[in-house]
Amino acid sequence: GAGVSQSPRYKVAKRGQDVALRCDPISGHVSLFWYQQALGQGPEFLTYFQNEAQLDKSGLPSDRFFAERPEGSVSTLKIQRTQQEDSAVYLCASGGRWRTEHSPLHFGNGTRLTVT
Amino acid sequence: GNSVTQMEGPVTLSEEAFLTINCTYTATGYPSLFWYVQYPGEGLQLLLKATKADDKGSNKGFEATYRKETTSFHLEKGSVQVSDSAVYFCALLGAAGNKLTFGGGTRVLVKP
């Protein structure tokens, strides 16, 4: 595709439900990042993949958050037993090369998650 | 750890006014510095970058100079247009690792 695609665009979940957010990166991009952006704040790093390997998951706020990229392309961010504090926009970004400074990150439009 | 601080908005300007958005950072080593922009309804996109001290990044009339002595990367544009209305994010990439650390964003509104 022409850019990074995220789905769904909006998700409303009741507290305690599990959700799965999908990211389709630009074809051939090796690096993939997930960020969480609370209202009025800057994006906060969650996790990073290089191809199918999850190299850094230091930003995941709890063990309720899980991300995978099994074939090195599409990635899914799963949140179990959602809480109200999980309400945010979840951004996915992909890059063509390993080092971000050498290759601009391309961001998707995000999934806005609202937990009621 | 790494951190980025940028001026809070919103910043409201008239067309053709001069824009400055301040950004300072804390990092170990020598990070790379970036400005990203988010136009209404769109995803974040890279505006400009600088990878070493004294480098100047520029794009679309915007400029920012990597100042190591003041740990700053202020964004400037000499004459803004209505189409520059957006949220601007300063970010750094640490010397180690591969993740961007973002500031809180500054909303800019340019009025005709």
mmCIF file with all atom_site columns, C-alpha atoms in Angstrom:
data_model
loop_
_atom_site.group_PDB
_atom_site.id
_atom_site.type_symbol
_atom_site.label_atom_id
_atom_site.label_alt_id
_atom_site.label_comp_id
_atom_site.label_asym_id
_atom_site.label_entity_id
_atom_site.label_seq_id
_atom_site.pdbx_PDB_ins_code
_atom_site.Cartn_x
_atom_site.Cartn_y
_atom_site.Cartn_z
_atom_site.occupancy
_atom_site.B_iso_or_equiv
_atom_site.pdbx_formal_charge
_atom_site.auth_seq_id
_atom_site.auth_comp_id
_atom_site.auth_asym_id
_atom_site.auth_atom_id
_atom_site.pdbx_PDB_model_num
ATOM 1   C CA . GLY A 1 1   ? 0.000   0.000   0.000  1.00 0.00 ? 1   GLY A CA 1
ATOM 2   C CA . ALA A 1 2   ? 0.935   3.641   -0.194 1.00 0.00 ? 2   ALA A CA 1
ATOM 3   C CA . GLY A 1 3   ? 1.369   4.117   3.532  1.00 0.00 ? 3   GLY A CA 1
ATOM 4   C CA . VAL A 1 4   ? 1.054   2.552   6.951  1.00 0.00 ? 4   VAL A CA 1
ATOM 5   C CA . SER A 1 5   ? -2.486  1.329   7.500  1.00 0.00 ? 5   SER A CA 1
ATOM 6   C CA . GLN A 1 6   ? -4.028  0.817   10.919 1.00 0.00 ? 6   GLN A CA 1
ATOM 7   C CA . SER A 1 7   ? -7.348  -0.756  11.803 1.00 0.00 ? 7   SER A CA 1
ATOM 8   C CA . PRO A 1 8   ? -9.788  -0.221  13.248 1.00 0.00 ? 8   PRO A CA 1
ATOM 9   C CA . ARG A 1 9   ? -9.699  3.560   13.100 1.00 0.00 ? 9   ARG A CA 1
ATOM 10  C CA . TYR A 1 10  ? -11.813 3.766   16.262 1.00 0.00 ? 10  TYR A CA 1
ATOM 11  C CA . LYS A 1 11  ? -12.481 1.178   18.943 1.00 0.00 ? 11  LYS A CA 1
ATOM 12  C CA . VAL A 1 12  ? -14.763 1.418   21.951 1.00 0.00 ? 12  VAL A CA 1
ATOM 13  C CA . ALA A 1 13  ? -14.306 -1.306  24.543 1.00 0.00 ? 13  ALA A CA 1
ATOM 14  C CA . LYS A 1 14  ? -15.946 -1.954  27.855 1.00 0.00 ? 14  LYS A CA 1
ATOM 15  C CA . ARG A 1 15  ? -13.587 -2.198  30.796 1.00 0.00 ? 15  ARG A CA 1
ATOM 16  C CA . GLY A 1 16  ? -12.294 -5.739  31.059 1.00 0.00 ? 16  GLY A CA 1
ATOM 17  C CA . GLN A 1 17  ? -12.626 -6.577  27.370 1.00 0.00 ? 17  GLN A CA 1
ATOM 18  C CA . ASP A 1 18  ? -9.703  -7.677  25.231 1.00 0.00 ? 18  ASP A CA 1
ATOM 19  C CA . VAL A 1 19  ? -8.849  -5.695  22.085 1.00 0.00 ? 19  VAL A CA 1
ATOM 20  C CA . ALA A 1 20  ? -6.580  -6.303  19.100 1.00 0.00 ? 20  ALA A CA 1
ATOM 21  C CA . LEU A 1 21  ? -5.198  -3.463  16.999 1.00 0.00 ? 21  LEU A CA 1
ATOM 22  C CA . ARG A 1 22  ? -3.719  -4.132  13.582 1.00 0.00 ? 22  ARG A CA 1
ATOM 23  C CA . CYS A 1 23  ? -0.905  -2.448  11.707 1.00 0.00 ? 23  CYS A CA 1
ATOM 24  C CA . ASP A 1 24  ? -0.027  -2.988  8.045  1.00 0.00 ? 24  ASP A CA 1
ATOM 25  C CA . PRO A 1 25  ? 3.379   -1.389  7.474  1.00 0.00 ? 25  PRO A CA 1
ATOM 26  C CA . ILE A 1 26  ? 4.767   -0.237  4.165  1.00 0.00 ? 26  ILE A CA 1
ATOM 27  C CA . SER A 1 27  ? 5.761   -3.297  2.174  1.00 0.00 ? 27  SER A CA 1
ATOM 28  C CA . GLY A 1 28  ? 9.398   -4.239  2.705  1.00 0.00 ? 28  GLY A CA 1
ATOM 29  C CA . HIS A 1 29  ? 9.935   -2.081  5.772  1.00 0.00 ? 29  HIS A CA 1
ATOM 30  C CA . VAL A 1 30  ? 12.054  -3.902  8.334  1.00 0.00 ? 30  VAL A CA 1
ATOM 31  C CA . SER A 1 31  ? 11.435  -1.835  11.435 1.00 0.00 ? 31  SER A CA 1
ATOM 32  C CA . LEU A 1 32  ? 8.045   -1.420  13.080 1.00 0.00 ? 32  LEU A CA 1
ATOM 33  C CA . PHE A 1 33  ? 7.197   0.598   16.157 1.00 0.00 ? 33  PHE A CA 1
ATOM 34  C CA . TRP A 1 34  ? 4.137   0.954   18.368 1.00 0.00 ? 34  TRP A CA 1
ATOM 35  C CA . TYR A 1 35  ? 3.519   4.188   20.273 1.00 0.00 ? 35  TYR A CA 1
ATOM 36  C CA . GLN A 1 36  ? 0.775   5.258   22.682 1.00 0.00 ? 36  GLN A CA 1
ATOM 37  C CA . GLN A 1 37  ? -0.440  8.855   22.523 1.00 0.00 ? 37  GLN A CA 1
ATOM 38  C CA . ALA A 1 38  ? -2.657  10.135  25.317 1.00 0.00 ? 38  ALA A CA 1
ATOM 39  C CA . LEU A 1 39  ? -4.852  13.158  24.629 1.00 0.00 ? 39  LEU A CA 1
ATOM 40  C CA . GLY A 1 40  ? -2.769  16.325  24.369 1.00 0.00 ? 40  GLY A CA 1
ATOM 41  C CA . GLN A 1 41  ? 0.508   14.478  24.858 1.00 0.00 ? 41  GLN A CA 1
ATOM 42  C CA . GLY A 1 42  ? 3.354   13.334  22.655 1.00 0.00 ? 42  GLY A CA 1
ATOM 43  C CA . PRO A 1 43  ? 3.682   9.709   21.541 1.00 0.00 ? 43  PRO A CA 1
ATOM 44  C CA . GLU A 1 44  ? 5.214   7.339   24.102 1.00 0.00 ? 44  GLU A CA 1
ATOM 45  C CA . PHE A 1 45  ? 7.224   4.338   22.905 1.00 0.00 ? 45  PHE A CA 1
ATOM 46  C CA . LEU A 1 46  ? 5.728   0.916   23.527 1.00 0.00 ? 46  LEU A CA 1
ATOM 47  C CA . THR A 1 47  ? 7.670   -1.659  21.521 1.00 0.00 ? 47  THR A CA 1
ATOM 48  C CA . TYR A 1 48  ? 9.849   -2.195  18.452 1.00 0.00 ? 48  TYR A CA 1
ATOM 49  C CA . PHE A 1 49  ? 10.345  -4.991  15.916 1.00 0.00 ? 49  PHE A CA 1
ATOM 50  C CA . GLN A 1 50  ? 13.041  -5.593  13.387 1.00 0.00 ? 50  GLN A CA 1
ATOM 51  C CA . ASN A 1 51  ? 11.443  -7.972  10.927 1.00 0.00 ? 51  ASN A CA 1
ATOM 52  C CA . GLU A 1 52  ? 9.763   -10.597 13.150 1.00 0.00 ? 52  GLU A CA 1
ATOM 53  C CA . ALA A 1 53  ? 12.062  -10.102 16.138 1.00 0.00 ? 53  ALA A CA 1
ATOM 54  C CA . GLN A 1 54  ? 10.789  -7.966  19.004 1.00 0.00 ? 54  GLN A CA 1
ATOM 55  C CA . LEU A 1 55  ? 13.967  -6.173  20.009 1.00 0.00 ? 55  LEU A CA 1
ATOM 56  C CA . ASP A 1 56  ? 12.617  -3.780  22.620 1.00 0.00 ? 56  ASP A CA 1
ATOM 57  C CA . LYS A 1 57  ? 9.425   -4.008  24.632 1.00 0.00 ? 57  LYS A CA 1
ATOM 58  C CA . SER A 1 58  ? 10.525  -1.802  27.481 1.00 0.00 ? 58  SER A CA 1
ATOM 59  C CA . GLY A 1 59  ? 7.666   0.650   26.945 1.00 0.00 ? 59  GLY A CA 1
ATOM 60  C CA . LEU A 1 60  ? 4.803   -1.802  27.374 1.00 0.00 ? 60  LEU A CA 1
ATOM 61  C CA . PRO A 1 61  ? 3.044   -0.527  30.511 1.00 0.00 ? 61  PRO A CA 1
ATOM 62  C CA . SER A 1 62  ? 1.986   -3.902  31.890 1.00 0.00 ? 62  SER A CA 1
ATOM 63  C CA . ASP A 1 63  ? 1.775   -7.587  31.081 1.00 0.00 ? 63  ASP A CA 1
ATOM 64  C CA . ARG A 1 64  ? -1.727  -6.916  29.740 1.00 0.00 ? 64  ARG A CA 1
ATOM 65  C CA . PHE A 1 65  ? -0.055  -5.490  26.621 1.00 0.00 ? 65  PHE A CA 1
ATOM 66  C CA . PHE A 1 66  ? 1.323   -7.879  24.039 1.00 0.00 ? 66  PHE A CA 1
ATOM 67  C CA . ALA A 1 67  ? 2.575   -7.290  20.503 1.00 0.00 ? 67  ALA A CA 1
ATOM 68  C CA . GLU A 1 68  ? 3.537   -9.660  17.728 1.00 0.00 ? 68  GLU A CA 1
ATOM 69  C CA . ARG A 1 69  ? 4.765   -9.595  14.150 1.00 0.00 ? 69  ARG A CA 1
ATOM 70  C CA . PRO A 1 70  ? 5.019   -13.277 13.293 1.00 0.00 ? 70  PRO A CA 1
ATOM 71  C CA . GLU A 1 71  ? 5.946   -13.014 9.612  1.00 0.00 ? 71  GLU A CA 1
ATOM 72  C CA . GLY A 1 72  ? 7.822   -9.761  9.713  1.00 0.00 ? 72  GLY A CA 1
ATOM 73  C CA . SER A 1 73  ? 5.072   -7.713  8.079  1.00 0.00 ? 73  SER A CA 1
ATOM 74  C CA . VAL A 1 74  ? 1.661   -7.179  9.724  1.00 0.00 ? 74  VAL A CA 1
ATOM 75  C CA . SER A 1 75  ? 1.747   -6.514  13.459 1.00 0.00 ? 75  SER A CA 1
ATOM 76  C CA . THR A 1 76  ? -0.936  -6.803  16.118 1.00 0.00 ? 76  THR A CA 1
ATOM 77  C CA . LEU A 1 77  ? -1.020  -5.031  19.462 1.00 0.00 ? 77  LEU A CA 1
ATOM 78  C CA . LYS A 1 78  ? -3.233  -6.834  21.932 1.00 0.00 ? 78  LYS A CA 1
ATOM 79  C CA . ILE A 1 79  ? -4.499  -5.386  25.181 1.00 0.00 ? 79  ILE A CA 1
ATOM 80  C CA . GLN A 1 80  ? -6.104  -7.769  27.637 1.00 0.00 ? 80  GLN A CA 1
ATOM 81  C CA . ARG A 1 81  ? -8.620  -6.793  30.314 1.00 0.00 ? 81  ARG A CA 1
ATOM 82  C CA . THR A 1 82  ? -8.690  -3.162  29.173 1.00 0.00 ? 82  THR A CA 1
ATOM 83  C CA . GLN A 1 83  ? -8.719  -0.409  31.780 1.00 0.00 ? 83  GLN A CA 1
ATOM 84  C CA . GLN A 1 84  ? -9.826  3.205   31.446 1.00 0.00 ? 84  GLN A CA 1
ATOM 85  C CA . GLU A 1 85  ? -6.218  4.387   31.575 1.00 0.00 ? 85  GLU A CA 1
ATOM 86  C CA . ASP A 1 86  ? -5.605  2.461   28.339 1.00 0.00 ? 86  ASP A CA 1
ATOM 87  C CA . SER A 1 87  ? -7.737  5.016   26.469 1.00 0.00 ? 87  SER A CA 1
ATOM 88  C CA . ALA A 1 88  ? -5.412  6.654   23.959 1.00 0.00 ? 88  ALA A CA 1
ATOM 89  C CA . VAL A 1 89  ? -4.448  6.750   20.299 1.00 0.00 ? 89  VAL A CA 1
ATOM 90  C CA . TYR A 1 90  ? -2.187  3.846   19.370 1.00 0.00 ? 90  TYR A CA 1
ATOM 91  C CA . LEU A 1 91  ? 0.237   4.720   16.585 1.00 0.00 ? 91  LEU A CA 1
ATOM 92  C CA . CYS A 1 92  ? 2.161   2.345   14.387 1.00 0.00 ? 92  CYS A CA 1
ATOM 93  C CA . ALA A 1 93  ? 5.222   3.401   12.391 1.00 0.00 ? 93  ALA A CA 1
ATOM 94  C CA . SER A 1 94  ? 7.506   1.581   9.989  1.00 0.00 ? 94  SER A CA 1
ATOM 95  C CA . GLY A 1 95  ? 10.936  2.338   8.604  1.00 0.00 ? 95  GLY A CA 1
ATOM 96  C CA . GLY A 1 96  ? 12.847  1.045   5.632  1.00 0.00 ? 96  GLY A CA 1
ATOM 97  C CA . ARG A 1 97  ? 16.147  0.558   7.418  1.00 0.00 ? 97  ARG A CA 1
ATOM 98  C CA . TRP A 1 98  ? 17.246  -0.519  10.861 1.00 0.00 ? 98  TRP A CA 1
ATOM 99  C CA . ARG A 1 99  ? 18.465  2.851   12.147 1.00 0.00 ? 99  ARG A CA 1
ATOM 100 C CA . THR A 1 100 ? 15.748  5.452   12.423 1.00 0.00 ? 100 THR A CA 1
ATOM 101 C CA . GLU A 1 101 ? 18.200  8.268   11.701 1.00 0.00 ? 101 GLU A CA 1
ATOM 102 C CA . HIS A 1 102 ? 18.903  6.789   8.266  1.00 0.00 ? 102 HIS A CA 1
ATOM 103 C CA . SER A 1 103 ? 15.324  6.219   7.265  1.00 0.00 ? 103 SER A CA 1
ATOM 104 C CA . PRO A 1 104 ? 12.337  8.373   8.187  1.00 0.00 ? 104 PRO A CA 1
ATOM 105 C CA . LEU A 1 105 ? 9.585   6.653   10.090 1.00 0.00 ? 105 LEU A CA 1
ATOM 106 C CA . HIS A 1 106 ? 6.223   6.537   8.351  1.00 0.00 ? 106 HIS A CA 1
ATOM 107 C CA . PHE A 1 107 ? 3.338   6.767   10.787 1.00 0.00 ? 107 PHE A CA 1
ATOM 108 C CA . GLY A 1 108 ? -0.181  5.471   10.387 1.00 0.00 ? 108 GLY A CA 1
ATOM 109 C CA . ASN A 1 109 ? -3.209  7.550   11.367 1.00 0.00 ? 109 ASN A CA 1
ATOM 110 C CA . GLY A 1 110 ? -3.604  5.553   14.556 1.00 0.00 ? 110 GLY A CA 1
ATOM 111 C CA . THR A 1 111 ? -6.366  3.656   16.326 1.00 0.00 ? 111 THR A CA 1
ATOM 112 C CA . ARG A 1 112 ? -8.286  5.686   18.875 1.00 0.00 ? 112 ARG A CA 1
ATOM 113 C CA . LEU A 1 113 ? -9.199  3.368   21.764 1.00 0.00 ? 113 LEU A CA 1
ATOM 114 C CA . THR A 1 114 ? -11.837 4.451   24.255 1.00 0.00 ? 114 THR A CA 1
ATOM 115 C CA . VAL A 1 115 ? -12.438 2.248   27.271 1.00 0.00 ? 115 VAL A CA 1
ATOM 116 C CA . THR A 1 116 ? -15.759 2.866   28.996 1.00 0.00 ? 116 THR A CA 1
ATOM 117 C CA . GLY B 2 1   ? 16.976  8.772   30.567 1.00 0.00 ? 1   GLY B CA 1
ATOM 118 C CA . ASN B 2 2   ? 16.275  10.755  27.430 1.00 0.00 ? 2   ASN B CA 1
ATOM 119 C CA . SER B 2 3   ? 13.678  13.504  27.489 1.00 0.00 ? 3   SER B CA 1
ATOM 120 C CA . VAL B 2 4   ? 12.398  16.335  25.290 1.00 0.00 ? 4   VAL B CA 1
ATOM 121 C CA . THR B 2 5   ? 10.729  19.534  26.470 1.00 0.00 ? 5   THR B CA 1
ATOM 122 C CA . GLN B 2 6   ? 8.961   21.851  24.084 1.00 0.00 ? 6   GLN B CA 1
ATOM 123 C CA . MET B 2 7   ? 6.915   24.962  24.580 1.00 0.00 ? 7   MET B CA 1
ATOM 124 C CA . GLU B 2 8   ? 3.265   24.459  25.278 1.00 0.00 ? 8   GLU B CA 1
ATOM 125 C CA . GLY B 2 9   ? 0.681   25.753  22.888 1.00 0.00 ? 9   GLY B CA 1
ATOM 126 C CA . PRO B 2 10  ? -1.492  26.703  21.400 1.00 0.00 ? 10  PRO B CA 1
ATOM 127 C CA . VAL B 2 11  ? 0.467   29.265  19.457 1.00 0.00 ? 11  VAL B CA 1
ATOM 128 C CA . THR B 2 12  ? -1.788  31.554  17.444 1.00 0.00 ? 12  THR B CA 1
ATOM 129 C CA . LEU B 2 13  ? -0.268  33.667  14.693 1.00 0.00 ? 13  LEU B CA 1
ATOM 130 C CA . SER B 2 14  ? -1.340  35.765  11.756 1.00 0.00 ? 14  SER B CA 1
ATOM 131 C CA . GLU B 2 15  ? -0.322  34.781  8.241  1.00 0.00 ? 15  GLU B CA 1
ATOM 132 C CA . GLU B 2 16  ? 3.222   35.897  7.317  1.00 0.00 ? 16  GLU B CA 1
ATOM 133 C CA . ALA B 2 17  ? 4.267   36.137  10.973 1.00 0.00 ? 17  ALA B CA 1
ATOM 134 C CA . PHE B 2 18  ? 7.529   34.644  12.286 1.00 0.00 ? 18  PHE B CA 1
ATOM 135 C CA . LEU B 2 19  ? 7.209   31.336  14.117 1.00 0.00 ? 19  LEU B CA 1
ATOM 136 C CA . THR B 2 20  ? 9.531   29.928  16.772 1.00 0.00 ? 20  THR B CA 1
ATOM 137 C CA . ILE B 2 21  ? 8.863   26.757  18.733 1.00 0.00 ? 21  ILE B CA 1
ATOM 138 C CA . ASN B 2 22  ? 11.396  26.089  21.471 1.00 0.00 ? 22  ASN B CA 1
ATOM 139 C CA . CYS B 2 23  ? 12.713  22.581  22.080 1.00 0.00 ? 23  CYS B CA 1
ATOM 140 C CA . THR B 2 24  ? 15.342  21.453  24.569 1.00 0.00 ? 24  THR B CA 1
ATOM 141 C CA . TYR B 2 25  ? 16.502  17.935  25.306 1.00 0.00 ? 25  TYR B CA 1
ATOM 142 C CA . THR B 2 26  ? 18.308  15.767  27.818 1.00 0.00 ? 26  THR B CA 1
ATOM 143 C CA . ALA B 2 27  ? 20.250  12.794  26.526 1.00 0.00 ? 27  ALA B CA 1
ATOM 144 C CA . THR B 2 28  ? 23.441  10.869  27.068 1.00 0.00 ? 28  THR B CA 1
ATOM 145 C CA . GLY B 2 29  ? 25.899  10.842  24.228 1.00 0.00 ? 29  GLY B CA 1
ATOM 146 C CA . TYR B 2 30  ? 25.097  12.488  20.921 1.00 0.00 ? 30  TYR B CA 1
ATOM 147 C CA . PRO B 2 31  ? 21.489  12.017  19.854 1.00 0.00 ? 31  PRO B CA 1
ATOM 148 C CA . SER B 2 32  ? 19.916  12.769  16.496 1.00 0.00 ? 32  SER B CA 1
ATOM 149 C CA . LEU B 2 33  ? 17.145  15.372  16.588 1.00 0.00 ? 33  LEU B CA 1
ATOM 150 C CA . PHE B 2 34  ? 13.910  15.578  14.629 1.00 0.00 ? 34  PHE B CA 1
ATOM 151 C CA . TRP B 2 35  ? 10.824  17.685  14.118 1.00 0.00 ? 35  TRP B CA 1
ATOM 152 C CA . TYR B 2 36  ? 7.630   15.852  13.168 1.00 0.00 ? 36  TYR B CA 1
ATOM 153 C CA . VAL B 2 37  ? 4.386   17.529  12.111 1.00 0.00 ? 37  VAL B CA 1
ATOM 154 C CA . GLN B 2 38  ? 0.817   16.299  12.352 1.00 0.00 ? 38  GLN B CA 1
ATOM 155 C CA . TYR B 2 39  ? -1.660  18.077  10.087 1.00 0.00 ? 39  TYR B CA 1
ATOM 156 C CA . PRO B 2 40  ? -5.364  17.794  10.956 1.00 0.00 ? 40  PRO B CA 1
ATOM 157 C CA . GLY B 2 41  ? -6.673  14.312  10.189 1.00 0.00 ? 41  GLY B CA 1
ATOM 158 C CA . GLU B 2 42  ? -3.292  12.986  9.124  1.00 0.00 ? 42  GLU B CA 1
ATOM 159 C CA . GLY B 2 43  ? -0.518  10.882  10.618 1.00 0.00 ? 43  GLY B CA 1
ATOM 160 C CA . LEU B 2 44  ? 2.778   12.172  11.950 1.00 0.00 ? 44  LEU B CA 1
ATOM 161 C CA . GLN B 2 45  ? 5.294   12.979  9.243  1.00 0.00 ? 45  GLN B CA 1
ATOM 162 C CA . LEU B 2 46  ? 8.936   13.914  9.374  1.00 0.00 ? 46  LEU B CA 1
ATOM 163 C CA . LEU B 2 47  ? 9.526   17.637  8.813  1.00 0.00 ? 47  LEU B CA 1
ATOM 164 C CA . LEU B 2 48  ? 13.296  17.865  9.250  1.00 0.00 ? 48  LEU B CA 1
ATOM 165 C CA . LYS B 2 49  ? 16.213  16.351  11.114 1.00 0.00 ? 49  LYS B CA 1
ATOM 166 C CA . ALA B 2 50  ? 19.802  16.955  12.222 1.00 0.00 ? 50  ALA B CA 1
ATOM 167 C CA . THR B 2 51  ? 22.182  14.194  13.179 1.00 0.00 ? 51  THR B CA 1
ATOM 168 C CA . LYS B 2 52  ? 25.137  16.060  14.666 1.00 0.00 ? 52  LYS B CA 1
ATOM 169 C CA . ALA B 2 53  ? 26.002  19.266  16.462 1.00 0.00 ? 53  ALA B CA 1
ATOM 170 C CA . ASP B 2 54  ? 25.740  22.482  14.416 1.00 0.00 ? 54  ASP B CA 1
ATOM 171 C CA . ASP B 2 55  ? 23.822  20.719  11.635 1.00 0.00 ? 55  ASP B CA 1
ATOM 172 C CA . LYS B 2 56  ? 20.855  22.664  10.307 1.00 0.00 ? 56  LYS B CA 1
ATOM 173 C CA . GLY B 2 57  ? 17.799  20.773  9.124  1.00 0.00 ? 57  GLY B CA 1
ATOM 174 C CA . SER B 2 58  ? 15.442  22.517  6.722  1.00 0.00 ? 58  SER B CA 1
ATOM 175 C CA . ASN B 2 59  ? 12.271  21.741  4.797  1.00 0.00 ? 59  ASN B CA 1
ATOM 176 C CA . LYS B 2 60  ? 9.220   23.659  3.529  1.00 0.00 ? 60  LYS B CA 1
ATOM 177 C CA . GLY B 2 61  ? 10.688  26.949  4.797  1.00 0.00 ? 61  GLY B CA 1
ATOM 178 C CA . PHE B 2 62  ? 11.213  25.573  8.310  1.00 0.00 ? 62  PHE B CA 1
ATOM 179 C CA . GLU B 2 63  ? 14.678  25.428  9.881  1.00 0.00 ? 63  GLU B CA 1
ATOM 180 C CA . ALA B 2 64  ? 16.188  24.088  13.092 1.00 0.00 ? 64  ALA B CA 1
ATOM 181 C CA . THR B 2 65  ? 19.830  24.057  14.219 1.00 0.00 ? 65  THR B CA 1
ATOM 182 C CA . TYR B 2 66  ? 21.267  21.377  16.517 1.00 0.00 ? 66  TYR B CA 1
ATOM 183 C CA . ARG B 2 67  ? 22.859  23.342  19.380 1.00 0.00 ? 67  ARG B CA 1
ATOM 184 C CA . LYS B 2 68  ? 24.831  21.030  21.634 1.00 0.00 ? 68  LYS B CA 1
ATOM 185 C CA . GLU B 2 69  ? 26.000  23.795  23.969 1.00 0.00 ? 69  GLU B CA 1
ATOM 186 C CA . THR B 2 70  ? 22.411  24.731  24.832 1.00 0.00 ? 70  THR B CA 1
ATOM 187 C CA . THR B 2 71  ? 20.918  21.256  24.177 1.00 0.00 ? 71  THR B CA 1
ATOM 188 C CA . SER B 2 72  ? 18.328  22.871  21.941 1.00 0.00 ? 72  SER B CA 1
ATOM 189 C CA . PHE B 2 73  ? 16.714  22.358  18.542 1.00 0.00 ? 73  PHE B CA 1
ATOM 190 C CA . HIS B 2 74  ? 14.322  25.286  18.105 1.00 0.00 ? 74  HIS B CA 1
ATOM 191 C CA . LEU B 2 75  ? 12.056  25.280  15.059 1.00 0.00 ? 75  LEU B CA 1
ATOM 192 C CA . GLU B 2 76  ? 11.676  28.505  13.057 1.00 0.00 ? 76  GLU B CA 1
ATOM 193 C CA . LYS B 2 77  ? 9.843   29.730  9.995  1.00 0.00 ? 77  LYS B CA 1
ATOM 194 C CA . GLY B 2 78  ? 10.092  33.240  8.696  1.00 0.00 ? 78  GLY B CA 1
ATOM 195 C CA . SER B 2 79  ? 6.621   33.634  7.204  1.00 0.00 ? 79  SER B CA 1
ATOM 196 C CA . VAL B 2 80  ? 3.891   31.183  8.131  1.00 0.00 ? 80  VAL B CA 1
ATOM 197 C CA . GLN B 2 81  ? 0.868   30.300  6.042  1.00 0.00 ? 81  GLN B CA 1
ATOM 198 C CA . VAL B 2 82  ? -2.575  29.078  7.052  1.00 0.00 ? 82  VAL B CA 1
ATOM 199 C CA . SER B 2 83  ? -1.546  25.647  5.751  1.00 0.00 ? 83  SER B CA 1
ATOM 200 C CA . ASP B 2 84  ? 1.142   25.478  8.459  1.00 0.00 ? 84  ASP B CA 1
ATOM 201 C CA . SER B 2 85  ? -1.569  25.038  11.098 1.00 0.00 ? 85  SER B CA 1
ATOM 202 C CA . ALA B 2 86  ? -0.720  21.731  12.727 1.00 0.00 ? 86  ALA B CA 1
ATOM 203 C CA . VAL B 2 87  ? 0.769   20.109  15.818 1.00 0.00 ? 87  VAL B CA 1
ATOM 204 C CA . TYR B 2 88  ? 4.575   20.057  15.867 1.00 0.00 ? 88  TYR B CA 1
ATOM 205 C CA . PHE B 2 89  ? 6.589   17.480  17.811 1.00 0.00 ? 89  PHE B CA 1
ATOM 206 C CA . CYS B 2 90  ? 10.266  17.653  18.679 1.00 0.00 ? 90  CYS B CA 1
ATOM 207 C CA . ALA B 2 91  ? 11.925  14.248  19.069 1.00 0.00 ? 91  ALA B CA 1
ATOM 208 C CA . LEU B 2 92  ? 15.300  12.695  19.710 1.00 0.00 ? 92  LEU B CA 1
ATOM 209 C CA . LEU B 2 93  ? 16.911  9.406   18.806 1.00 0.00 ? 93  LEU B CA 1
ATOM 210 C CA . GLY B 2 94  ? 19.450  8.289   21.372 1.00 0.00 ? 94  GLY B CA 1
ATOM 211 C CA . ALA B 2 95  ? 22.932  7.224   20.381 1.00 0.00 ? 95  ALA B CA 1
ATOM 212 C CA . ALA B 2 96  ? 22.048  3.742   21.581 1.00 0.00 ? 96  ALA B CA 1
ATOM 213 C CA . GLY B 2 97  ? 18.792  2.043   20.777 1.00 0.00 ? 97  GLY B CA 1
ATOM 214 C CA . ASN B 2 98  ? 16.414  2.821   17.983 1.00 0.00 ? 98  ASN B CA 1
ATOM 215 C CA . LYS B 2 99  ? 13.378  4.498   19.516 1.00 0.00 ? 99  LYS B CA 1
ATOM 216 C CA . LEU B 2 100 ? 12.273  8.103   19.236 1.00 0.00 ? 100 LEU B CA 1
ATOM 217 C CA . THR B 2 101 ? 11.526  10.099  22.376 1.00 0.00 ? 101 THR B CA 1
ATOM 218 C CA . PHE B 2 102 ? 8.941   12.815  21.694 1.00 0.00 ? 102 PHE B CA 1
ATOM 219 C CA . GLY B 2 103 ? 8.094   16.099  23.331 1.00 0.00 ? 103 GLY B CA 1
ATOM 220 C CA . GLY B 2 104 ? 4.531   16.904  24.260 1.00 0.00 ? 104 GLY B CA 1
ATOM 221 C CA . GLY B 2 105 ? 3.721   18.701  21.012 1.00 0.00 ? 105 GLY B CA 1
ATOM 222 C CA . THR B 2 106 ? 2.900   22.328  20.224 1.00 0.00 ? 106 THR B CA 1
ATOM 223 C CA . ARG B 2 107 ? -0.307  23.217  18.420 1.00 0.00 ? 107 ARG B CA 1
ATOM 224 C CA . VAL B 2 108 ? 0.085   26.090  15.961 1.00 0.00 ? 108 VAL B CA 1
ATOM 225 C CA . LEU B 2 109 ? -2.878  27.951  14.523 1.00 0.00 ? 109 LEU B CA 1
ATOM 226 C CA . VAL B 2 110 ? -2.284  30.411  11.710 1.00 0.00 ? 110 VAL B CA 1
ATOM 227 C CA . LYS B 2 111 ? -5.119  32.822  10.991 1.00 0.00 ? 111 LYS B CA 1
ATOM 228 C CA . PRO B 2 112 ? -5.610  34.570  7.656  1.00 0.00 ? 112 PRO B CA 1
#
